[in-house]
Structure formats: C-alpha cells, structure tokens
Coordinates of C-alpha atoms in Angstrom, one line a residue:
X1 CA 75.1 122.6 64.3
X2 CA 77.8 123.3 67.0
X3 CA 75.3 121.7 69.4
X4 CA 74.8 118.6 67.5
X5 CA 78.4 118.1 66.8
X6 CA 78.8 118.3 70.3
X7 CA 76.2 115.9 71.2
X8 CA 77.9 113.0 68.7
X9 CA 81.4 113.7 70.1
X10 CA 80.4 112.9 73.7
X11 CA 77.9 110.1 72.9
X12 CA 81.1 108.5 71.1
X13 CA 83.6 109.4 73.4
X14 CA 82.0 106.6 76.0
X15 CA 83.8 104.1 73.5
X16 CA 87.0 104.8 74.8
X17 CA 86.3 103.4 78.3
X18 CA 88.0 105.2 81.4
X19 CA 89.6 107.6 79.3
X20 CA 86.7 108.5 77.8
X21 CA 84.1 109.1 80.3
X22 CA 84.6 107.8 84.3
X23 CA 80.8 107.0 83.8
X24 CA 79.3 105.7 80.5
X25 CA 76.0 108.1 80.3
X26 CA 73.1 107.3 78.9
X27 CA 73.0 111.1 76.6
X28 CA 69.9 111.0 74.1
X29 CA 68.5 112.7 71.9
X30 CA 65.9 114.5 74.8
X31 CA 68.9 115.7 75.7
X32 CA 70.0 117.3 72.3
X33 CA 66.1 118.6 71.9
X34 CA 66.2 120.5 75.3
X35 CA 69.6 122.3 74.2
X36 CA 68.1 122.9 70.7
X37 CA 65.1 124.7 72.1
X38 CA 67.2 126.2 74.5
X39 CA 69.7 127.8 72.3
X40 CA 66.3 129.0 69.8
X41 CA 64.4 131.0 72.3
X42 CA 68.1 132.3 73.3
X43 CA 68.9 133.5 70.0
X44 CA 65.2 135.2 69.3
X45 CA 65.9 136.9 72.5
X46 CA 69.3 138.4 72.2
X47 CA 70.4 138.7 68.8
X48 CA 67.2 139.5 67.3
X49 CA 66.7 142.5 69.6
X50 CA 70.5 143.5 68.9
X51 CA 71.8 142.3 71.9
X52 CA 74.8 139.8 72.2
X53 CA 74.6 136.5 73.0
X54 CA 75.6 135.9 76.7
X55 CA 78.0 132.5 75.8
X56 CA 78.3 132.6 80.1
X57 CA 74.1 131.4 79.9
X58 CA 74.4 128.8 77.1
X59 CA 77.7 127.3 78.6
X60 CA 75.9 126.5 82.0
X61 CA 72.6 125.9 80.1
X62 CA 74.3 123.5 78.2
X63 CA 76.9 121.6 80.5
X64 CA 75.5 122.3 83.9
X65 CA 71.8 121.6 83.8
X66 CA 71.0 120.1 80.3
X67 CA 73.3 117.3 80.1
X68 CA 75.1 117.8 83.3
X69 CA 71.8 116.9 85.5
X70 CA 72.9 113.3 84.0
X71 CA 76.5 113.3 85.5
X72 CA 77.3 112.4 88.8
X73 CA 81.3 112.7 88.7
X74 CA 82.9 115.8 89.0
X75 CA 86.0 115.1 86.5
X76 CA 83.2 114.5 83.8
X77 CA 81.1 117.5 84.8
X78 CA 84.8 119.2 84.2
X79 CA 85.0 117.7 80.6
X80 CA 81.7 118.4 79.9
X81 CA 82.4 122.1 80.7
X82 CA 85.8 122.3 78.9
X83 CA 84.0 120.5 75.6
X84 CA 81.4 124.0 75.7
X85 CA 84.1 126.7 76.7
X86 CA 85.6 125.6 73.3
X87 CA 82.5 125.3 71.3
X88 CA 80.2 128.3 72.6
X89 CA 82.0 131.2 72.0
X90 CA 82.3 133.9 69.0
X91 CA 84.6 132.2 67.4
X92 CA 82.2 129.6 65.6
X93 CA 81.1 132.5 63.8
X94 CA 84.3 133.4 62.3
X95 CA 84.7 131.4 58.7
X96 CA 88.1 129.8 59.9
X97 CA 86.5 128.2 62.9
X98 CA 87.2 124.4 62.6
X99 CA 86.6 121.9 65.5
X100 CA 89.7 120.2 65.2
X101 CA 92.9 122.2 66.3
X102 CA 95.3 120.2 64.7
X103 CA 96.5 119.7 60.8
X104 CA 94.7 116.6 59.2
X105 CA 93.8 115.7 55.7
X106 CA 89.8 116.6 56.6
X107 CA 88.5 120.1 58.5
X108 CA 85.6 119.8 60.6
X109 CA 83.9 122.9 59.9
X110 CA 80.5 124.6 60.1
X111 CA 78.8 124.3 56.7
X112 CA 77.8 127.7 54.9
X113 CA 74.7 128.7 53.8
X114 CA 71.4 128.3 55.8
X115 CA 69.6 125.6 53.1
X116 CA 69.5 121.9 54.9
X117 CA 70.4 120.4 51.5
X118 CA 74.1 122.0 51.8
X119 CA 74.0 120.9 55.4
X120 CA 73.4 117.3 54.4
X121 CA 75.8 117.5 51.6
X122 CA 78.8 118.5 54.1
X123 CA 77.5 115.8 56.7
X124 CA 77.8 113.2 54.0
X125 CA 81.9 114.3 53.6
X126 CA 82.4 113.5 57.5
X127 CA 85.3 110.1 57.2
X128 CA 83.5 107.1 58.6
X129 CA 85.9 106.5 61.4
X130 CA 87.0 109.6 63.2
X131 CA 90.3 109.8 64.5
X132 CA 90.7 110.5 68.5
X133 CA 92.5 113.7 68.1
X134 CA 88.4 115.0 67.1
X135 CA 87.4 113.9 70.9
X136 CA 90.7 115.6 72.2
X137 CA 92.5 112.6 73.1
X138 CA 95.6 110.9 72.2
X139 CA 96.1 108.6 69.2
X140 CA 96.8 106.3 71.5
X141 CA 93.2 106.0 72.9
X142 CA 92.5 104.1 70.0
X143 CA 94.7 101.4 71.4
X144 CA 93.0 101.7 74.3
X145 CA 89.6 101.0 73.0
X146 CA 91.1 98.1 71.2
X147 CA 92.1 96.3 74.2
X148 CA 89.4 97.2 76.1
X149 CA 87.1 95.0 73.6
X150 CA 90.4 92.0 73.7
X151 CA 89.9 92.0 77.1
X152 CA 86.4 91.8 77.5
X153 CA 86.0 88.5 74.4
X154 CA 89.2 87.0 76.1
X155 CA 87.4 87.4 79.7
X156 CA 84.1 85.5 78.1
X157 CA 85.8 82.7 76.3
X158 CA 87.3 81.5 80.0
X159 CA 84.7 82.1 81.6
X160 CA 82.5 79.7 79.0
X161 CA 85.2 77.1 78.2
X162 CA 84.9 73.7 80.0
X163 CA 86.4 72.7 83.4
X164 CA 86.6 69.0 82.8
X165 CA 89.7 67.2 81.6
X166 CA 88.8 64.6 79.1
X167 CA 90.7 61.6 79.1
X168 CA 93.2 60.3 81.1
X169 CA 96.8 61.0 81.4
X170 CA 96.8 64.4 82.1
X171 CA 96.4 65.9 85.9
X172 CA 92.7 66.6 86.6
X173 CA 91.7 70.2 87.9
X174 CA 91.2 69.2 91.5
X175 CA 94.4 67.9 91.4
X176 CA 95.7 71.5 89.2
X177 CA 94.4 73.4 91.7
X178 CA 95.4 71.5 94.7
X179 CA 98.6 71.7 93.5
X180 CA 98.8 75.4 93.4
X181 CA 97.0 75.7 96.6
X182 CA 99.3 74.2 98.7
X183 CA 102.4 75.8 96.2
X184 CA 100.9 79.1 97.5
X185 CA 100.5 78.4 100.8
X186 CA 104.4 77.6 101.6
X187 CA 105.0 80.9 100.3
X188 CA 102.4 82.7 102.8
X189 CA 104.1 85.5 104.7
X190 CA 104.0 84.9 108.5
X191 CA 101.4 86.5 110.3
X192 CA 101.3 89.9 112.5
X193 CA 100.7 89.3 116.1
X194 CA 98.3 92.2 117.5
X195 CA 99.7 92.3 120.9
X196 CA 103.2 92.4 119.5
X197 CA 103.3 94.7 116.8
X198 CA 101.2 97.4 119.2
X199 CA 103.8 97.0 121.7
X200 CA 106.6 97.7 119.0
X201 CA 104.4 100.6 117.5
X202 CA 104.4 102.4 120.9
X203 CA 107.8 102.5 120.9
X204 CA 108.1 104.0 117.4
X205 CA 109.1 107.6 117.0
X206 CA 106.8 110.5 115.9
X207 CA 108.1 113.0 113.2
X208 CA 110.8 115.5 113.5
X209 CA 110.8 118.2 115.6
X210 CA 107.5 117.3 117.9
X211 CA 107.4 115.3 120.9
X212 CA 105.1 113.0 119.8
X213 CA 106.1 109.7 119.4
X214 CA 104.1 106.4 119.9
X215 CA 100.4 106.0 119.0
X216 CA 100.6 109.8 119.9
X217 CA 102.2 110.4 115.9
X218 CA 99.0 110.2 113.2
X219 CA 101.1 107.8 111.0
X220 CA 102.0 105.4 114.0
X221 CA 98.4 105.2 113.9
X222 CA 97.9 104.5 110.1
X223 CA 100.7 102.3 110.1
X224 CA 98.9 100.2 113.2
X225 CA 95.1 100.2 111.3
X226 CA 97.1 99.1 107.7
X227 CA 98.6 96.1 109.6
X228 CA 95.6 95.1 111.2
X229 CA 93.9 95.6 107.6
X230 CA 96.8 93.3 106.1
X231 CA 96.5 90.8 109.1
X232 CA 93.2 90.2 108.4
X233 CA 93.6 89.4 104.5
X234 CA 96.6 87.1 105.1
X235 CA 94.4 85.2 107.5
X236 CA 91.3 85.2 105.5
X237 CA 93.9 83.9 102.0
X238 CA 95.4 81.5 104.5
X239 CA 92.2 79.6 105.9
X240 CA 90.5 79.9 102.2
X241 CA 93.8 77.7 100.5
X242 CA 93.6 74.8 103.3
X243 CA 89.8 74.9 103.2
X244 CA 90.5 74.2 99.1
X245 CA 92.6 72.0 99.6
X246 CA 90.7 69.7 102.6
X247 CA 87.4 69.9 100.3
X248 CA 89.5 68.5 97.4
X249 CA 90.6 66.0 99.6
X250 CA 87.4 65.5 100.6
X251 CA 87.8 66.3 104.8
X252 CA 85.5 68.7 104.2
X253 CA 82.2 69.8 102.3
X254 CA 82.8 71.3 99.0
X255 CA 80.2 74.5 99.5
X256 CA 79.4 76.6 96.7
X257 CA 81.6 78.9 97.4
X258 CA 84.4 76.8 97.7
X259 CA 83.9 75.7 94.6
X260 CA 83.7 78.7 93.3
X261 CA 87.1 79.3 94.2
X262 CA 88.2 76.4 92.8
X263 CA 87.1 77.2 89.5
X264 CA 89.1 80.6 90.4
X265 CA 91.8 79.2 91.3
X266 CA 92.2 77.2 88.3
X267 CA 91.7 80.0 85.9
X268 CA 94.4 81.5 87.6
X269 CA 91.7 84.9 88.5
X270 CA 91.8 86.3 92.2
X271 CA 89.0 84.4 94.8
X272 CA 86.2 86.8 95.7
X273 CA 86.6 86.3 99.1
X274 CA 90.2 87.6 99.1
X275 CA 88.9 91.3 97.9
X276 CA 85.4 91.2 99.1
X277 CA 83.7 90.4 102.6
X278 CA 80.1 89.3 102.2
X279 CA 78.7 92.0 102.1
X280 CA 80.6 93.3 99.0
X281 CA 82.8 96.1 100.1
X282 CA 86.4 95.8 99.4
X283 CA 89.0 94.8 101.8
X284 CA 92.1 94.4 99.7
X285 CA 93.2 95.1 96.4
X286 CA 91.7 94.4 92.5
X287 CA 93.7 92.7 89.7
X288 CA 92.6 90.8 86.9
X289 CA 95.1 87.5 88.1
X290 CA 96.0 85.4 90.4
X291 CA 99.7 85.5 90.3
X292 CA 100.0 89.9 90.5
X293 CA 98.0 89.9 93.5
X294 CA 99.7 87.5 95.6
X295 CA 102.9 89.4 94.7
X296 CA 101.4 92.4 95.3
X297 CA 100.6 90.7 99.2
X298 CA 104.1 90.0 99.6
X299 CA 105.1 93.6 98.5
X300 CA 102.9 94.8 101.1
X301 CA 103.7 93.1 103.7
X302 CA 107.7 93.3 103.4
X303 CA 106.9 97.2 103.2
X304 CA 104.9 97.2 106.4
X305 CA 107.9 95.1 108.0
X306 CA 110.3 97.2 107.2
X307 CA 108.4 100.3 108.4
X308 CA 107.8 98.5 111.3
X309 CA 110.7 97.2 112.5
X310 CA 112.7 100.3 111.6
X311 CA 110.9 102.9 112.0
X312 CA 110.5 105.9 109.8
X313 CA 113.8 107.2 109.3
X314 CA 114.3 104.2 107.3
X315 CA 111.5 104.8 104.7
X316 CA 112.9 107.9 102.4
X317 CA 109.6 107.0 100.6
X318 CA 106.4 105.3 100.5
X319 CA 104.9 102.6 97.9
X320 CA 101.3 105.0 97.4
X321 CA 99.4 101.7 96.0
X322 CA 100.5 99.2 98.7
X323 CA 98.2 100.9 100.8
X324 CA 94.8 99.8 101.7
X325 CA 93.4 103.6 102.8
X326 CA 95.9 105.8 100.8
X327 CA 94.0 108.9 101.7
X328 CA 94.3 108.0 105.7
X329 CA 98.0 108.1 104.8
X330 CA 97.8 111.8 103.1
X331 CA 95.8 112.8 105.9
X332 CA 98.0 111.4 108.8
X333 CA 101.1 113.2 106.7
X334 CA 99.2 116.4 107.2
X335 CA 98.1 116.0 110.6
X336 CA 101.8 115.9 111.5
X337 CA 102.9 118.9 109.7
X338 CA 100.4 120.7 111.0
X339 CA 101.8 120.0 114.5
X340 CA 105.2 120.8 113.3
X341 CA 103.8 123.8 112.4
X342 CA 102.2 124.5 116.3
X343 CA 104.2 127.7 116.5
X344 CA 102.7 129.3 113.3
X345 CA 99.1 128.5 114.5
X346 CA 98.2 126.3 111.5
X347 CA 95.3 124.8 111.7
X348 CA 94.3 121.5 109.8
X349 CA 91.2 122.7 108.6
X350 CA 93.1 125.3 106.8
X351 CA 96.0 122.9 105.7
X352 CA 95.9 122.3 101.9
X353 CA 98.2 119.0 100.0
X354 CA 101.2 120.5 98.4
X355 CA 103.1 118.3 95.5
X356 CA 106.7 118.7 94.5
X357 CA 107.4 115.9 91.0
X358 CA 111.1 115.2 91.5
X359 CA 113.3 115.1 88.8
X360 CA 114.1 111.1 89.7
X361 CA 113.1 107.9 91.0
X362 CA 112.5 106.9 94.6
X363 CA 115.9 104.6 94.2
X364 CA 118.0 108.1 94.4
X365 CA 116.1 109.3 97.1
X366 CA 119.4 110.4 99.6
X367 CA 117.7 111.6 103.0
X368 CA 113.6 111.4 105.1
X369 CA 112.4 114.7 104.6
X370 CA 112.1 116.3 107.9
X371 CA 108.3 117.9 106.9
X372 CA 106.1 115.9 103.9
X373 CA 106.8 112.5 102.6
X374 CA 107.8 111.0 99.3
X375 CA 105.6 109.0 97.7
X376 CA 106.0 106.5 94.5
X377 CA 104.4 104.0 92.5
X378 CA 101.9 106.1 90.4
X379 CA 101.8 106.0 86.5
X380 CA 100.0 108.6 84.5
X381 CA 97.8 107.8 81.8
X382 CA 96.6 110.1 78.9
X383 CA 100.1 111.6 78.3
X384 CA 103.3 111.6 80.1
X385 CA 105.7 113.8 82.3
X386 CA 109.2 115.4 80.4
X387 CA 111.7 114.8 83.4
X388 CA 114.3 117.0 81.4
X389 CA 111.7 120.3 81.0
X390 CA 109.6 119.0 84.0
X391 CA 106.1 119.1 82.6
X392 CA 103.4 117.8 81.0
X393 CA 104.0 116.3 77.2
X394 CA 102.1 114.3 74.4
X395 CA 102.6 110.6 75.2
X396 CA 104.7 108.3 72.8
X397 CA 102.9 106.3 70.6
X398 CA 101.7 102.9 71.8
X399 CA 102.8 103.3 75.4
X400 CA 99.3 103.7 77.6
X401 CA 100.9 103.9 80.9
X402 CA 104.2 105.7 81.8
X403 CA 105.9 105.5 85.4
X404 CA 106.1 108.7 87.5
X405 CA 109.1 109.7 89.1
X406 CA 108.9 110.2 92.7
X407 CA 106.6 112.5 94.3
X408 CA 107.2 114.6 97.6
X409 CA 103.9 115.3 99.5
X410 CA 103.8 117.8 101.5
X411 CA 100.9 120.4 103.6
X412 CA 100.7 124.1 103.6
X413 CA 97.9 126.9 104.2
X414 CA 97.0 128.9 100.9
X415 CA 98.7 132.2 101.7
X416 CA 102.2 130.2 102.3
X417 CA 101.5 128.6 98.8
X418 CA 100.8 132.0 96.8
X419 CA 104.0 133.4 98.5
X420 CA 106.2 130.4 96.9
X421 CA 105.2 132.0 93.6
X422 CA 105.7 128.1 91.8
X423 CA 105.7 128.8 88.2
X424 CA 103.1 125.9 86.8
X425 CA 103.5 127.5 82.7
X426 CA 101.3 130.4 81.2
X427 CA 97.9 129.1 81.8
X428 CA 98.5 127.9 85.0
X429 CA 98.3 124.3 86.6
X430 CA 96.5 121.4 85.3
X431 CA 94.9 120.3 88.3
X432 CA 95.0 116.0 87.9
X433 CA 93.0 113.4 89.6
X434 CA 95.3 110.4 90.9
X435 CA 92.8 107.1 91.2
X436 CA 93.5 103.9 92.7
X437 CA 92.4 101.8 89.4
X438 CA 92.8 102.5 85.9
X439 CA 88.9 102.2 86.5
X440 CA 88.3 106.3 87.1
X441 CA 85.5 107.2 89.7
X442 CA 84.9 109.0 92.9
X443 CA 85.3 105.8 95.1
X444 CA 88.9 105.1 93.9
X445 CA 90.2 109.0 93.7
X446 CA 93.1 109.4 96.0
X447 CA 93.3 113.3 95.8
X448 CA 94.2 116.0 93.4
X449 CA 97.6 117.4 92.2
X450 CA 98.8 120.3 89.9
X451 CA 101.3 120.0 87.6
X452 CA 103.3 122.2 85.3
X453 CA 102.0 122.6 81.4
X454 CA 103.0 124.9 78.5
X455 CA 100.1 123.8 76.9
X456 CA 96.8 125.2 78.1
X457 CA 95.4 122.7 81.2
X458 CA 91.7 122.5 78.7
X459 CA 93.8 120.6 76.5
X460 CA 95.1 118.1 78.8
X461 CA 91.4 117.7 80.6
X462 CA 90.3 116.6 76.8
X463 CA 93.2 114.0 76.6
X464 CA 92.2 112.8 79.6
X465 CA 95.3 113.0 81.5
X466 CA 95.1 111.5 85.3
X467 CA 97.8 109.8 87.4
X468 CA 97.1 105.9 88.3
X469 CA 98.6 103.6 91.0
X470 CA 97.7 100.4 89.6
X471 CA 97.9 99.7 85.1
X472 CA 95.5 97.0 85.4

C-alpha cells in the first residue's frame, strides 16, 4: 500500500512544475510492478524466515534503481530518496502511522485488515483534490500550479491572435514596431571598445594582500571575458533594431527572420537572436518580455561600468544574476583566496564555497571585504529566510518569491570549516541549490549553499526550497 501511495504522490507532484519535479518523468505503472515484486520476494525472504526487514535494501531498491534509473537530476534523485526515508521504515507498521504530518480534517492512513474489499472501501474516502501539504510542499504551490496553467493559455492566445490591423485609422504594426525599434535604439548603451577597456583592466588592482594586480587577479579576468560577452550582445541588439527598421522601410529584404522579429517585437516578447546564436546555445539572458530584458541590459552594463572604471574597492557587492557565467565569478573569487591564503599552502583543489546570509541588504553594506565577496540579487522560492532568528521558515501565504538579504561568499578547506563550529540547528544544514531560472535543472545551477533550519532539512527538500536569481 505504502508503495502505491508513493507511486501516486510523485506521478502528481509533476503538476506543480519546477517546484514539483526539475524534470517531469514519465513514472508508470512498470515502474510500480517492479517495486511491487521487489518488495514480495523481500518480504518472503526476511520476515518469513524471522529475520527483519533491511529498510537500507528497499530504500535503494526503491529510489536508486527502480524509479531512480528514470532520473537524471540529482535534486530529484534527492527528493526521491527523502519521499522513501519517510515511507520505508518501521514506523508504517505502528497503528498511528499516517502519511501526512500535519493536523487536517482527513488522515491518510494505512487501511486495516488484509481483505481488498476494506482496502477499496478506505480508497473510496481519499478527498478528490488533495491538498499540497500531502506532497510536502507549501499551500502556496497550489498558486503556483495555477499560474503555471495562466501562463501557458495566455502564452497561446498571442501567439494565435491576428497581426493585421483592420481598418484604417489606427497605426499599422510595421509602423508599431518601427516605432519602438528606433524608441529603443536611442536608449542603447554606448559600446565597449576592446582595445580600451583591456588597457584599463591592466591597470586594475588584484585583491588585498597579494601582488597581483592586472590580468594577473582571476576576477580582472572575469570581469574582461563578461564585457566581451556583454559587447557582443549590445552589438548583436544594436544591428538587429536598424536591420527592423531598414526592412520596414523597405532598404532592405524582409528575411524570415526578420520578420520573425517583427512579430516579436510587436508582441512585446524578447527576439531569438538576442538570447540565442544559431546554433541555439544561450548568449544572454531569458525573460518572458521585451521591456525586463532590455532593462536588465542596462543594469548590466552600468554594473560592468562602474566595476570598471573604479575598480573593486568600489563594489561592496555584486549583482549574482547580472552575470552571464556566474559560476566563473565563484570560481575566480576562490582562486584569489586561495592565493591569499599562499602562506597556509591551500590548495584550490582542496578549497570548498563557504556562505555567510547577512542579517541586511546589500544597501547597508559599510566596507569590500578584504577575503570573499558579497553577493545579491537571489530570491528563494519554496519558503522564506527569518532575518530576526536567521533561518529557514514556512513562507507567507500567496507570496512565491521572497528577496534574500545579502550574501557573503567566501572559500575555505574543510578542516578550517569544522573548526568554525557554525551552528546550522539540530539536524544540521539544509544544503540548497541556487539556479539561474525559476526553471530548475543542472544547466542553470549556480552552486550549493547550507543554511540554518530548526526544522529537519527532509522537510524543507519536500517543500521544495531553492534560492533563484531571476522570478520569471
């Protein structure tokens, strides 16, 4: 019974989207059928000889090679262990047992009795629509769901509604479009000059307490390869508005892809060739319209200005999402504490990522640290961080995404962490993912950072929780 309870809740959970599953599996019932068989010839081996059962066997049966040979990202193959550490274990045989660990009006329980007709009969009590405390997650996943679905009928109706204006009177969409092209194209930021900004970087300082300075410091480097990164979209945004606006005119040939963007452009959704090359790989940044992404270009770009011109003892912290290779950032930031470090004999193999939450935002942020970096910019997703108590909490109804307060970043080798003694609550860290996109996979994960919980980290690995630099 435990087993098919447990198949239900994770073929439902996909519902949910992101916060669900990072992948939507395909779990059938060829799945369940292998467990069930699995878990017979276990029984008729242990406890009908008088042995116990060994809940370590059916766990990894279970999670590891039944349904886990279907999942290919580790935070799910994480869920999918937590969901059987709950559910395999002696407790299902105690008559309290009930799946749900909170108070609600209906216990899911094991049925008594060993006749299918009582087993149907306590099936048939189950409430239609379950509530998403049964999955683990927040109430507030059902919101979730619900504008996941919004979304996605909105999405289709533009996409199918007709370009054409009919009549006359009213501006046509070349002329919409044209409009807006040229309206964005006065407020283009200038562009970087290779040869000039690598003659300014070379002068840069390197961090505290190292002689390194130039294209010798790991985040001269990074800051070098993001402005060539950002170069290259504002010239790509730049030559794809005047080409728009020359084929409306008609100077030149209206391709397909031209008008493609067109059509784009007058939905008010982000050109492909803005966040894709032609092969298909990313080069900038995803959101869902036209008008947050060109903001989010101008963000960028004053940030790498200001970085630039002023070096880093201007920059008491760093916008995480405005860059396009965040982990090149966290790896340059451990690179140069490891050289600080040159005495000790640290080595960066053996550096791990250390994270401090601060109790504020980046605004209050007094002084550079001389070792680390601050970073902000991140929301969390799934529940939300008590700045007073500094830890993990239940989020508040109908909020999805809460800000973060500022984050310092910092490296250190294993033993040097155990000897800081942090106290991360009674069962220890929850360890959280941080992505780029509310969209959860391996391609956009950032890194991995532990945070303080009363509660027991299984808990918050059933909600869900992650950190995310981008809502949309």
């Amino acid at each position: 019974f435990v087993q098919a309870f447990l198949h239900s809740v994770v073929q439902e959970r996909r519902k949910f989207g992101p916060i669900g599953w990072c992948v939507p599996y395909e779990y059938n019932n060829s799945d369940l059928d292998a467990c069930l068989q699995f878990l017979e010839k276990h029984v008729s081996t242990t406890i009908m000889v008088g042995s116990a059962i060994s809940w370590v066997t059916v766990q990894y049966m279970v999670a590891e090679a039944q349904y886990g040979g279907r999942i290919t990202d580790d935070l799910d193959r994480e869920l999918f262990i937590t969901y059987t550490a709950k559910w395999f274990c002696d407790e299902i045989f105690k008559p309290s047992f009930t799946f749900n660990n909170y108070t609600s009006d209906y216990n899911y329980k094991i049925p008594e009795g060993i006749e299918i007709q009582q087993y149907r009969e306590a099936i048939e009590t189950i409430p239609p629509v379950d509530s998403p405390l049964i999955f683990g997650l927040h109430p507030n996943a059902d919101l979730t769901y619900r504008l996941k679905e919004a979304a996605e009928m909105i999405a289709t109706i533009i996409e199918t509604q007709p370009k054409d204006s009919g009549g006359s009177g009213g501006k046509s969409m070349d002329d919409i479009v044209k409009d807006q092209a040229l309206e964005l194209l006065s407020k283009m930021p200038p562009d970087f000059v290779e040869e000039i900004f690598r003659a300014q970087i070379a002068k840069l300082k390197g961090p505290p307490n190292t002689t390194d300075k130039g294209f010798a410091a790991p985040l001269n480097i990074f800051l070098f390869q993001e402005l060539q990164r950002l170069q290259n979209i504002i010239a790509i945004v730049r030559l794809n508005l005047k080409n728009v606006a020359a084929a409306i005119d008609g100077t030149v040939v209206m391709t397909t892809d031209l008008l493609e963007d067109v059509n784009s452009i007058f939905d008010a959704r982000v050109p492909r060739s803005w966040t894709n090359d032609a092969s298909g790989a990313e080069i900038s940044w995803l959101m869902p319209n036209l008008g947050g992404w060109f903001t989010g270009l101008l963000d960028r770009q004053q940030m790498l200005y200001t970085w630039l011109e002023n070096g880093r003892q201007v920059m008491k912290s760093y916008w995480l999402t405005g860059f396009t290779n965040a982990q090149g950032f966290l790896t340059g930031m451990r690179q140069e504490v490891t050289r600080q470090h040159k005495k000790d004999q640290w080595a960066l193999d053996d550096v791990i990522s250390h994270t401090e939450v601060l109790g504020f935002d980046h605004e209050k942020i007094r002084d550079v640290p001389d070792e680390g970096q601050n970073i902000h910019g991140l929301y969390i997703e799934g529940g939300r961080w008590n700045r007073q108590e500094q830890r993990l909490d239940e989020s508040e109804p109908k909020k999805l995404f809460l800000g973060m307060p500022a984050i310092f970043v910092t490296a250190t080798t294993a033993r040097d962490l155990k000897e800081m003694k942090i106290n991360y609550g009674p069962h220890g860290p929850y360890n959280s993912a941080v992505y780029k996109y509310p969209k959860r996979n391996d391609r956009y994960l950032i890194f991995r950072l532990l945070l303080k919980t009363e509660a027991h980290p299984f808990h918050w690995k059933l909600r869900g929780v992650c950190l995310v630099a981008q809502t949309e």
